[in-house]
XYZ file of C-alpha atoms in Angstrom:
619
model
C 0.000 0.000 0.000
C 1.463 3.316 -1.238
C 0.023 5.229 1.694
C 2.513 3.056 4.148
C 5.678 4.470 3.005
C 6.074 6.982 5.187
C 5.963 4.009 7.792
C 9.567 2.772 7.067
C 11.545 5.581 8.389
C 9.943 5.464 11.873
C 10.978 1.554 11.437
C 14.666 2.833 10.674
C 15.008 5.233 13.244
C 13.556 3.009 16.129
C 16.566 0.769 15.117
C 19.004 3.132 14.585
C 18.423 4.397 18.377
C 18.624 0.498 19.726
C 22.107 -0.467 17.388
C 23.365 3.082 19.147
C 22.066 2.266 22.622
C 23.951 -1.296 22.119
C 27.458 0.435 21.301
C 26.595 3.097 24.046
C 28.466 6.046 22.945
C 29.472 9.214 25.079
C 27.181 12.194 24.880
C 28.959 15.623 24.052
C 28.363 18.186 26.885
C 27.058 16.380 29.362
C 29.946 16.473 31.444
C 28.955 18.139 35.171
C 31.223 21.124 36.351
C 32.119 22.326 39.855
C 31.298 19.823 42.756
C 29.109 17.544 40.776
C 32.446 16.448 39.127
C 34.225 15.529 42.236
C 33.210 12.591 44.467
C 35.047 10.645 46.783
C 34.928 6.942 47.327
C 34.830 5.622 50.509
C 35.691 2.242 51.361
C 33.452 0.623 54.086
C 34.320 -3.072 54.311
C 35.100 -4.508 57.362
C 39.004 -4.951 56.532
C 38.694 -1.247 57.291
C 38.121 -1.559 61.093
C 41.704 -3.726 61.727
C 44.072 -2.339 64.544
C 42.094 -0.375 67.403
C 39.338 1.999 66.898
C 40.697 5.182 67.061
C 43.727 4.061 64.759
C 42.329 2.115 61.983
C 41.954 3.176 58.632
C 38.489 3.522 59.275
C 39.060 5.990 61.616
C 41.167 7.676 59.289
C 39.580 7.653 56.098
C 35.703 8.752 57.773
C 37.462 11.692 59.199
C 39.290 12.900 55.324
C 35.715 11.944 54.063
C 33.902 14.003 56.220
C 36.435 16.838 55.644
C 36.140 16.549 52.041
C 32.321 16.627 52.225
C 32.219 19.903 53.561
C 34.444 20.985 50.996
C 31.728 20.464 48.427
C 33.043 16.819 47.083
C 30.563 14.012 46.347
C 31.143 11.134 49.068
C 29.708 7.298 48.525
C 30.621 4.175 49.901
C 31.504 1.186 48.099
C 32.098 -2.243 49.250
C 29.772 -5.367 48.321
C 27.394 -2.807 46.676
C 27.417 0.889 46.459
C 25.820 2.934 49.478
C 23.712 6.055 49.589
C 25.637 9.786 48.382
C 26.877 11.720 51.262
C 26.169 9.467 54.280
C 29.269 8.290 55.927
C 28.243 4.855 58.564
C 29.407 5.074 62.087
C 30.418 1.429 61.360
C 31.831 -0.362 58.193
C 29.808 -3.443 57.431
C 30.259 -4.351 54.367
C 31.976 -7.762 53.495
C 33.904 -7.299 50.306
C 35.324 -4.804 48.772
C 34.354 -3.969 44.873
C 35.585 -0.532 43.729
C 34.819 -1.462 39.786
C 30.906 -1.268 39.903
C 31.556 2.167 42.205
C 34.038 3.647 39.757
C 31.832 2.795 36.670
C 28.672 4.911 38.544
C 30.623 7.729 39.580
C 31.815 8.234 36.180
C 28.383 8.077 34.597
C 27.049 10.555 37.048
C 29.523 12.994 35.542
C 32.897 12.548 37.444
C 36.073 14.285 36.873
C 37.876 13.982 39.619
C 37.942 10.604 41.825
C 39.018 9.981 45.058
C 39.453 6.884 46.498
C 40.178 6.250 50.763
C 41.019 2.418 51.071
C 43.297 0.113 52.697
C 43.647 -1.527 49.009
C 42.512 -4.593 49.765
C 40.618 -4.612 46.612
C 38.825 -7.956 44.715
C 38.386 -6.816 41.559
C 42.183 -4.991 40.705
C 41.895 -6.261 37.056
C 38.436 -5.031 36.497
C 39.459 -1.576 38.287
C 42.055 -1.132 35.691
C 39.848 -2.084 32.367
C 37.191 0.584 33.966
C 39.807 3.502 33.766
C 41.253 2.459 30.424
C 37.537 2.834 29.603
C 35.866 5.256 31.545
C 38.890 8.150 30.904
C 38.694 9.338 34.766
C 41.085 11.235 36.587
C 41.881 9.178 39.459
C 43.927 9.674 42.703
C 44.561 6.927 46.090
C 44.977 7.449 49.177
C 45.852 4.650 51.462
C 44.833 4.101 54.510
C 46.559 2.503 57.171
C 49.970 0.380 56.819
C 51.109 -2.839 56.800
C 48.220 -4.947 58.904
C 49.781 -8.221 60.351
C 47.097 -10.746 60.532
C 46.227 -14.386 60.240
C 42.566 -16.153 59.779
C 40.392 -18.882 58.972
C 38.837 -19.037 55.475
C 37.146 -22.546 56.105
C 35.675 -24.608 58.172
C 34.126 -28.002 57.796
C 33.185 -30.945 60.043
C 32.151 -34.481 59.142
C 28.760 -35.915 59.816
C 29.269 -39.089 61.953
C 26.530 -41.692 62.130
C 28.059 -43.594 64.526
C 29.405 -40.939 67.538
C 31.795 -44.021 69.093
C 33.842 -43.323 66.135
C 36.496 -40.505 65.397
C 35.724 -37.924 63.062
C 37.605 -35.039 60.779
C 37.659 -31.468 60.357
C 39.357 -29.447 57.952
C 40.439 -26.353 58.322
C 41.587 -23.341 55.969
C 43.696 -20.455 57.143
C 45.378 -17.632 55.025
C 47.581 -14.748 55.924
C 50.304 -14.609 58.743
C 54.026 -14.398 58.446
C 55.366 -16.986 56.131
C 57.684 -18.909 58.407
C 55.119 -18.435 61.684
C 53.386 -21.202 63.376
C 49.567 -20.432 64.104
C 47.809 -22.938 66.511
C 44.637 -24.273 65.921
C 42.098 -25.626 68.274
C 38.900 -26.927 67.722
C 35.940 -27.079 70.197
C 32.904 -28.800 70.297
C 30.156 -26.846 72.294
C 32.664 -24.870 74.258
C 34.827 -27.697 75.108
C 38.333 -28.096 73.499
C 38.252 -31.470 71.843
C 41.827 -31.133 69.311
C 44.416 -28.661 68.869
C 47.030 -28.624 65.719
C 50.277 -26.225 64.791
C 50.362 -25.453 61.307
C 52.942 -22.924 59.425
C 51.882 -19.288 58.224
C 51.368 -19.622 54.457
C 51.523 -15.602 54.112
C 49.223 -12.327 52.757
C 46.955 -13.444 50.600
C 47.471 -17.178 50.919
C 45.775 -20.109 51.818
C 46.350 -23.404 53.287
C 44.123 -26.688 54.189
C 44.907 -28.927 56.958
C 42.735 -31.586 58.557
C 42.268 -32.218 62.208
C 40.960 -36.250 63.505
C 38.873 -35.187 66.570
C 37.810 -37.565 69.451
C 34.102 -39.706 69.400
C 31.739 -37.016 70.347
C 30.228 -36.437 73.960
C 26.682 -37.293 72.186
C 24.712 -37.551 69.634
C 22.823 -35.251 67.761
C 23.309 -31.774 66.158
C 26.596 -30.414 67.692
C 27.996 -27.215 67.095
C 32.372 -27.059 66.471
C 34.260 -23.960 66.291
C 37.724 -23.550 64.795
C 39.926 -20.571 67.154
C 42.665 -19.664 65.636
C 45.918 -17.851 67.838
C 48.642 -16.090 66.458
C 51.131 -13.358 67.858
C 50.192 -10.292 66.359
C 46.925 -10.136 65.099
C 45.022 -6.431 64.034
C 41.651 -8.264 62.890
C 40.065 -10.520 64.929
C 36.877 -11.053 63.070
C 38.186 -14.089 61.229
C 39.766 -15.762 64.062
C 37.130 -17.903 64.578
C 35.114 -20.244 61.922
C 31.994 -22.485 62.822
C 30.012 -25.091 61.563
C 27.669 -27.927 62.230
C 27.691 -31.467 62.339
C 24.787 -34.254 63.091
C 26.076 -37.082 64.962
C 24.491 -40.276 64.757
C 21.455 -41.514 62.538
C 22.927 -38.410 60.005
C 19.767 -39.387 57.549
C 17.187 -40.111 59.632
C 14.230 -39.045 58.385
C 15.525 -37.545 55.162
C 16.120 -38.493 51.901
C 18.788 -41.700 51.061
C 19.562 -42.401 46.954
C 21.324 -45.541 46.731
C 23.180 -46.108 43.191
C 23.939 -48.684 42.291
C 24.556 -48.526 38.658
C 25.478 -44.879 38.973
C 25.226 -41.898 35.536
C 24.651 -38.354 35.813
C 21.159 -39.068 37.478
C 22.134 -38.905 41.354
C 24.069 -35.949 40.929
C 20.909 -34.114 39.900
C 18.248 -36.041 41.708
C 19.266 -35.530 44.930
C 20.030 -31.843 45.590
C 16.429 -31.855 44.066
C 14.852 -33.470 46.396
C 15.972 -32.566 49.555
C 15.685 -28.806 48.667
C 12.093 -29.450 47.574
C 11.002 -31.697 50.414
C 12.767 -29.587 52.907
C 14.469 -33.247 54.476
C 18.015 -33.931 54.620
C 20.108 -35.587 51.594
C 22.298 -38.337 51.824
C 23.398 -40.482 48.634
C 25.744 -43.326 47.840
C 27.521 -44.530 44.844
C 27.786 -48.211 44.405
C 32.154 -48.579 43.418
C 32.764 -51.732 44.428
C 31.459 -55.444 46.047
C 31.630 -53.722 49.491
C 32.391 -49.637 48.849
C 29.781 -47.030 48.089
C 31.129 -43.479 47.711
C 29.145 -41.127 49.093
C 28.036 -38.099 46.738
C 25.806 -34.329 48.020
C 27.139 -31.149 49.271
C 31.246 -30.878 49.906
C 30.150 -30.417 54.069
C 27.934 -33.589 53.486
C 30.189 -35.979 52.559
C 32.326 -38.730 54.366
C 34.999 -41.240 53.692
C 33.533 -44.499 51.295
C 31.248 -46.794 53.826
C 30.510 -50.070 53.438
C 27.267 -52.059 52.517
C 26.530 -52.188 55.924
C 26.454 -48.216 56.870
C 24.485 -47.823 53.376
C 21.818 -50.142 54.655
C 21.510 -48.346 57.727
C 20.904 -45.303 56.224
C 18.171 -46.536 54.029
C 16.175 -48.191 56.905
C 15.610 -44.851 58.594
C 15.160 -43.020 55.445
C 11.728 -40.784 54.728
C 11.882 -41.063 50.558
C 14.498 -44.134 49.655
C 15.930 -43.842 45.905
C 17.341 -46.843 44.619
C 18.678 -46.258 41.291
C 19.840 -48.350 38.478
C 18.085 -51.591 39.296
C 19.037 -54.485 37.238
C 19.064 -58.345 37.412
C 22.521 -58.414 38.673
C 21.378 -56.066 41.643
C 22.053 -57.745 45.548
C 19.458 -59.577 47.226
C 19.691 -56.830 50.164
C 19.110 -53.738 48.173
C 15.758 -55.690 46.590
C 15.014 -56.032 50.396
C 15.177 -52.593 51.195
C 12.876 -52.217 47.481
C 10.141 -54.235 49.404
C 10.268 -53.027 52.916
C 10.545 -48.770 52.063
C 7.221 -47.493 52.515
C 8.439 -44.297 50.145
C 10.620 -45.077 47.375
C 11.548 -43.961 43.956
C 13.170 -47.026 41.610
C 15.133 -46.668 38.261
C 14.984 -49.915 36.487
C 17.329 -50.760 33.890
C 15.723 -54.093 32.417
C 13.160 -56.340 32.364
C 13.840 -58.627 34.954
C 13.937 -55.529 37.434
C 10.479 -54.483 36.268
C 9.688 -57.831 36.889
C 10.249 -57.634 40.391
C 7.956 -54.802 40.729
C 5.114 -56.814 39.118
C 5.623 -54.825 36.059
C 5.755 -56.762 32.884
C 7.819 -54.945 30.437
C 9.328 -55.560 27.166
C 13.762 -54.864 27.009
C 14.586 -51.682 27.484
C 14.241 -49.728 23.134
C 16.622 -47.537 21.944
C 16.281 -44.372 20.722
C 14.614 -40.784 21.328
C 11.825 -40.806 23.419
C 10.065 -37.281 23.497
C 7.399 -36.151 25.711
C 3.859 -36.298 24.671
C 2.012 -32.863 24.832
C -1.095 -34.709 26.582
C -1.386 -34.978 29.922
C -2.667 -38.161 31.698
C -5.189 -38.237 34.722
C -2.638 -38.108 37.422
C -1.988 -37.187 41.371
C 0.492 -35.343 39.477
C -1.598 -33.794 36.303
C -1.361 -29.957 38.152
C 2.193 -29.989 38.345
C 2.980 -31.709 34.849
C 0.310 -29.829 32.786
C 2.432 -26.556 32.857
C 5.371 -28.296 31.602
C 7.192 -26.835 28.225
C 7.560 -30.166 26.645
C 8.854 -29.119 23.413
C 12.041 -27.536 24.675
C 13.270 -30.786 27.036
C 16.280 -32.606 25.803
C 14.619 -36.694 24.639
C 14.774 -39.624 26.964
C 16.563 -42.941 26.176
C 16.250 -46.692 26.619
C 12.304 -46.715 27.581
C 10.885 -49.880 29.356
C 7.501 -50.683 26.866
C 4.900 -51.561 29.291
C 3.017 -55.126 28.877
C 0.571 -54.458 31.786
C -0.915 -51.941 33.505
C -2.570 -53.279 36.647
C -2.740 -51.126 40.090
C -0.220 -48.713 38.337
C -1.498 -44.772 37.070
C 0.551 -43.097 34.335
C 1.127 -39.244 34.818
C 3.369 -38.885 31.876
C 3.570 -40.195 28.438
C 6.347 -40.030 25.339
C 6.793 -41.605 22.322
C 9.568 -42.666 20.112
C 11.111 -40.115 17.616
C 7.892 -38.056 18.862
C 5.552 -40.270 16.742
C 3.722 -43.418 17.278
C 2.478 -44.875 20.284
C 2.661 -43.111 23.890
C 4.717 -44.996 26.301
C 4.763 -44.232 30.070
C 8.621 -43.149 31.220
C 7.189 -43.126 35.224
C 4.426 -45.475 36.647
C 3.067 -44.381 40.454
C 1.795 -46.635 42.380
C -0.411 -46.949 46.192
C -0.856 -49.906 47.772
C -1.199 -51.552 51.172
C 0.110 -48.679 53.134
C 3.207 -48.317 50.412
C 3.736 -45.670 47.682
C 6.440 -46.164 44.854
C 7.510 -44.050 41.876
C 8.179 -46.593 39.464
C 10.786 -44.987 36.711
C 11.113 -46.835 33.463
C 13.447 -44.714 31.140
C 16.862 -42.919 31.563
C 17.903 -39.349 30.348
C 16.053 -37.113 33.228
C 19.509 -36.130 34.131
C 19.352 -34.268 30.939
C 16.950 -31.732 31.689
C 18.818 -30.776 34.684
C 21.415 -29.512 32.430
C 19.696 -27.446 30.539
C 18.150 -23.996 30.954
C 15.210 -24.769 29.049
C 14.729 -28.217 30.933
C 16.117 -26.992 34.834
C 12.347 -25.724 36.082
C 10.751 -28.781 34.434
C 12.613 -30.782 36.573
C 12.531 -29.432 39.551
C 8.587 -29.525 39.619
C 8.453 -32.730 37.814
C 10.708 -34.329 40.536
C 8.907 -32.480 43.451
C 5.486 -33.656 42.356
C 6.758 -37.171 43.006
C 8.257 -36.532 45.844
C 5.257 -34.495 46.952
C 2.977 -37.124 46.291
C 5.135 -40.183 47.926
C 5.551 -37.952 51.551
C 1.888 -36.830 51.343
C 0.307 -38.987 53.451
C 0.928 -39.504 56.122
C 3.741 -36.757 56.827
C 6.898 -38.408 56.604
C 8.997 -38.623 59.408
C 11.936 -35.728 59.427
C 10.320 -33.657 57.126
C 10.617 -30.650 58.798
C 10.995 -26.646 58.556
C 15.009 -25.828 58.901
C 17.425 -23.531 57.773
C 19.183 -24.309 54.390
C 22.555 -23.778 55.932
C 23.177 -24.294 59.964
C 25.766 -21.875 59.285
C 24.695 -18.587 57.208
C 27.409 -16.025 55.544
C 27.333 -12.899 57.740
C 25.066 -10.354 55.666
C 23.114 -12.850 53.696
C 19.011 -14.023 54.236
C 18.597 -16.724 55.725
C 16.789 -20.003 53.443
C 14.436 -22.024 54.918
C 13.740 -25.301 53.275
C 10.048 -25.891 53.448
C 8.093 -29.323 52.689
C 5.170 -28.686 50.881
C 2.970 -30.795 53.540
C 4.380 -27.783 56.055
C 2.432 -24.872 53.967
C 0.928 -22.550 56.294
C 3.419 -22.851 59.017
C 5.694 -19.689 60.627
C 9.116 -20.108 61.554
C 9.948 -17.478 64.923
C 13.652 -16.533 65.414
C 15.494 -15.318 68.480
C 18.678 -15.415 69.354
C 19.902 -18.125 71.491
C 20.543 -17.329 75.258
C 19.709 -21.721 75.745
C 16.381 -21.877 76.512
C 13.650 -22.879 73.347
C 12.327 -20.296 71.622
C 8.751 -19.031 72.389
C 8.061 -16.035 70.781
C 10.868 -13.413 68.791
C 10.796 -10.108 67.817
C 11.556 -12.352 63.929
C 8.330 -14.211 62.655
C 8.377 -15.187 58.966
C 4.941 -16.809 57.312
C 6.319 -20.161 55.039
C 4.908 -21.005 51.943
C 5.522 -24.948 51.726
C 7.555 -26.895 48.229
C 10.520 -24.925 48.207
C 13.323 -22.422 49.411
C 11.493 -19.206 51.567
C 14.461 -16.459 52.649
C 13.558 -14.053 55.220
C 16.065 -11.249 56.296
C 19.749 -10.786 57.024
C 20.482 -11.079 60.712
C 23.162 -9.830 63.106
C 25.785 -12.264 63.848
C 25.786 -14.840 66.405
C 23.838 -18.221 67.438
C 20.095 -18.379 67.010
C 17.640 -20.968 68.040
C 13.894 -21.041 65.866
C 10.642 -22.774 66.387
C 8.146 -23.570 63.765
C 4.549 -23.478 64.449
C 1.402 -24.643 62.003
C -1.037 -22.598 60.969
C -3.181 -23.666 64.255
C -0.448 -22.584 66.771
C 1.047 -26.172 67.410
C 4.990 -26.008 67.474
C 6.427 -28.873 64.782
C 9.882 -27.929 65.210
C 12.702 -26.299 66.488
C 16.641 -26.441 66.541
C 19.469 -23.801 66.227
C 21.896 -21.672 63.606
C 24.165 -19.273 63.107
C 24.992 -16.376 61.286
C 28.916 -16.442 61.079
C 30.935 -13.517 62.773
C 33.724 -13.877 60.837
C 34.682 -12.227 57.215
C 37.126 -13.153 54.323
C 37.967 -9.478 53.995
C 41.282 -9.814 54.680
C 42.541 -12.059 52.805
C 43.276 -10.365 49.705
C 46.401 -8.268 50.062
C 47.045 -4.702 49.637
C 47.099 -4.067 45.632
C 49.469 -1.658 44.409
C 47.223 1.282 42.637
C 50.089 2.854 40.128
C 48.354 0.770 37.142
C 45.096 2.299 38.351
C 46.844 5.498 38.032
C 48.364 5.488 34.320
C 45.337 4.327 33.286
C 43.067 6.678 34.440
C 45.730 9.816 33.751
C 46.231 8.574 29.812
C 43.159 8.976 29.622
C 40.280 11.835 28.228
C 38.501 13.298 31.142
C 35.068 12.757 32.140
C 34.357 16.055 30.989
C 35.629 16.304 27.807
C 34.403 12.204 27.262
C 30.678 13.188 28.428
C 27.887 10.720 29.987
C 27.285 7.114 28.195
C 24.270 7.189 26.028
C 22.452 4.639 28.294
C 22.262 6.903 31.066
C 20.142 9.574 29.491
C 16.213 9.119 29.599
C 15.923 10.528 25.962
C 16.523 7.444 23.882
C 14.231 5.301 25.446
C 11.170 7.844 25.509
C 12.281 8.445 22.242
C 11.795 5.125 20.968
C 8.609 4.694 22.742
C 7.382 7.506 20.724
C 8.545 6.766 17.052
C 6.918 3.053 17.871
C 3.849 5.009 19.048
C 3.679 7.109 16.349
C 4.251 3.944 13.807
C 1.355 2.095 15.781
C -1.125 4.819 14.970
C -0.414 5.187 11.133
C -0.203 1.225 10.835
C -3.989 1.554 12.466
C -5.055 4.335 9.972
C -3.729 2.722 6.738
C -5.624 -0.203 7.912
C -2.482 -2.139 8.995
C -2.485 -4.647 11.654
């Protein structure tokens, strides 16, 4: 239509202004003058409070800052994130110490001149230096405070121990010190020294592991083991200390056990899964020998390789058993554990091992096996309906069901994505029992994938949510993600979905129970629910349903201590020549993307494009 022509240059210059806003150029005269173009940045991370309080750099640098401010400069902190302009803490808290993101804002906001107050003890030295080769600031350092002599611990970690007759290991990171100096190390457990080691200064802004065999514990249970660190000269005593958690005896009661015994990618994936969406704890082994399972999960999870016997423990006091990789050359004692778990989720890898679950099946076919688009009658058809089948990655080697007796089919998939619908997972209630019965491989797949990660997660929880429904399964409680959360961070609860509805009530712990805190959070049950940062120190919390009965309680802890230290002082003359061989901010001008124009711009020339598309009778 001839009348549309005058359409295509509102077309062109809508794309125009989106190719320019993608190279971001600078804008000519849009540099600030006088005090907008001289700020100072103020490092507040905690690195800053080392030595005493009226002689740290802190002390030091608030004071220049404050000066400068009534001079007319621009002040802002930086440290993990940038603070408010002109407001200078009592207190550093921060717990890192990023000048890159600060030094990019400042310069968009029109800076000239930059000042910088900081011990140096900078994270991001390389990206500071691209920023000024970029950016065209002038930049100038002041350093605060001098050579800081300090030693810490970086990381803590204690074994879980079901059997608390037995010894047990921790291992312990420290950084800093004087090469050459020996820092001693002991280890308590609840306020009683249980081990000590000596181990030798690896120096500024090094690190080095050592592990320490403690006694049996005093008891069982969840016990709490702290790491105290001495050395002779020390300026920063925040990371003197490390702590962490370990549950001694019957570690996976009540939670979830995967036992692999065949083992792929599948454990790897299934198991974080599950215990993050049930809210229980996660234990899994790794068949790797006649006698030896490995044991897989979180780095803090796992132990040395147990034998068959430990294994089998575990999976009698389990909530949700997994057995994976069932065969016909499987042991007689896992198959027992198959017919006695009153929860359980099976992978079978043949025939035979359908057999055994009264299944009869055909060998397992090769191939592709997409997901169908329809959606069975199901427990599970809510959670699978919303699936995006077309974008998940094809199963392999599906079990072609013979017989369908006393077994419901909440997903189906079919070779190549033609021909007949085949049932990948069976589910099954009977006599007091539920089982997941799973009859292809491949769901390891979507995991990988950003396209199949969600899918999995619900498909995976549905199961799981459906096997623990009723009754509630034993151990499936309300608890913090992490008995031991990084100072600054929320804190994640891990919520069953049978727990929906219940509160969680924090306080902090002076050794009594909890009953009532100043911190109440509502839970929303199936998932991960973060409520806010707290102050550091030990905390006990109580969980009560949504009729005021208390279903659990226990304790964390927000750790005290900080890594801020560890990196050592950078030397800022790169920073310098960069920023000095450089245009000004003045002469440079602001970056395209941080003027409004462009984008109301484009609004309008699509607006405008819009209304003459309607009144040519375009759609």
């Amino acid at each position: 239509m001839r009348q549309a022509g005058f359409l295509w240059p509102l077309r062109a210059a809508t794309l125009v202004l989106v190719i320019a806003l993608l190279f971001d150029p600078p804008l000519p005269f849009t540099g600030h003058v006088g005090s907008q173009a001289r700020w100072v940045l103020l490092d507040a991370s905690l690195s800053m409070t080392a030595g005493t309080a009226d002689r740290s750099p802190w002390a030091r640098a608030s004071t220049r800052a404050r000066d400068l401010l009534a001079d007319g400069w621009r002040v802002v902190t930086f440290g993990d994130a940038l603070g408010p302009a002109d407001t200078i803490p009592s207190i550093p808290d921060e717990t890192g110490s990023r000048l890159a993101p600060a030094l990019i804002r400042v310069a968009e906001s029109g800076a000239q001149e930059i000042l910088v107050l900081s011990d140096l003890r900078i994270e991001d030295a390389v990206a500071v230096r691209a920023a000024l080769e970029d950016l065209g600031v002038s930049l100038e350092v002041e350093r605060m405070g001098g050579e800081i002599q300090n030693a810490g611990v970086y990381g803590f970690e204690v074994e879980d121990r079901v059997d608390p007759r037995t010894a047990g290991t921790a291992r312990v990171e420290v950084h800093g010190g004087v090469p050459g100096d020996s820092l001693r190390l002991e280890v308590l457990e609840e306020d009683a020294v249980v081990a000590s080691a000596v181990v030798e200064a690896p120096g500024p802004g090094l690190r080095r592991t050592l592990e320490i065999t403690l006694p049996p514990a005093s008891s069982d249970g969840l016990r709490r083991f702290e790491a105290r660190l001495a050395s002779g000269a020390d300026a920063f005593a925040l990371d003197d200390t490390g702590v962490a958690y370990a549950r001694i005896g019957s570690a996976s009661e009540g939670g979830v056990v995967v036992i692999s015994v065949r083992p792929d990618w599948e454990p790897r994936s299934l198991l974080p899964t599950l215990a993050r969406t049930t809210g229980l704890t996660g234990s899994g082994y790794l068949r790797a020998g006649p006698d030896l399972y490995l044991t897989v999960g979180r780095a803090s999870d796992r132990t040395a390789p147990v034998d068959t016997a430990a294994v089998r423990a575990a999976a009698e006091r389990a909530s949700l058993l997994v057995l994976h990789g069932l065969g016909e050359e499987t042991d007689d004692w896992v198959w027992g554990l198959a017919a006695r778990a009153p929860r359980l989720i099976a992978f079978v890898t043949d025939a035979a091992s359908a057999a055994g679950f009264g299944l009869v099946t055909s060998p397992p076919r090769a191939g592709e096996w997409y997901l169908s688009e329809e959606t069975p009658p199901s427990p599970l058809s809510g959670v699978l309906r919303s699936l995006e089948r077309a974008e998940l990655p094809p199963l392999s080697g599906l079990l072609v069901t013979q017989s369908e007796e006393e077994w419901v089919t909440p997903l189906t998939a079919r070779l190549r994505g033609t021909g007949p619908a085949e049932a990948p997972l069976r589910l099954r209630a009977v006599e007091g029992r539920r089982e997941a019965l799973v009859l292809a491989r491949g769901f390891w797949r979507w995991a990988g994938r950003d396209a199949g990660r969600d899918a999995y997660e619900a498909l995976w929880a549905g199961v799981a949510g459906w096997l623990l429904r009723e009754p509630a399964a034993a151990g499936a409680e309300v608890r913090p993600a992490r008995r031991v959360v990084p100072r600054g961070e929320r804190v994640s609860w891990l919520v069953p979905a049978q727990r929906e509805g219940a509160r969680v009530m924090v306080q902090p712990d002076s050794g009594a129970a909890p009953s009532g805190s100043a911190v109440e959070t509502a839970l929303t049950g199936g998932g991960a629910v973060y409520s806010d940062p707290l102050e550091p120190g030990p905390y006990r919390y109580a969980v009560f349903g949504p009729d005021g009965d208390s279903l659990a309680w226990g304790r964390f802890e927000v750790a005290s201590g900080t890594r801020d230290m560890l990196p050592a002082p950078v030397d800022p003359s790169a920073w310098l020549r960069a920023g000095s061989n450089s245009v000004h901010a003045g002469e440079r001008g602001s970056p395209l993307r941080t003027s409004p124009w462009p984008y109301l711009l484009i609004l309008a020339l699509l607006l405008a494009e819009w209304i003459g598309r309607r009144r040519v009778g375009l759609r």
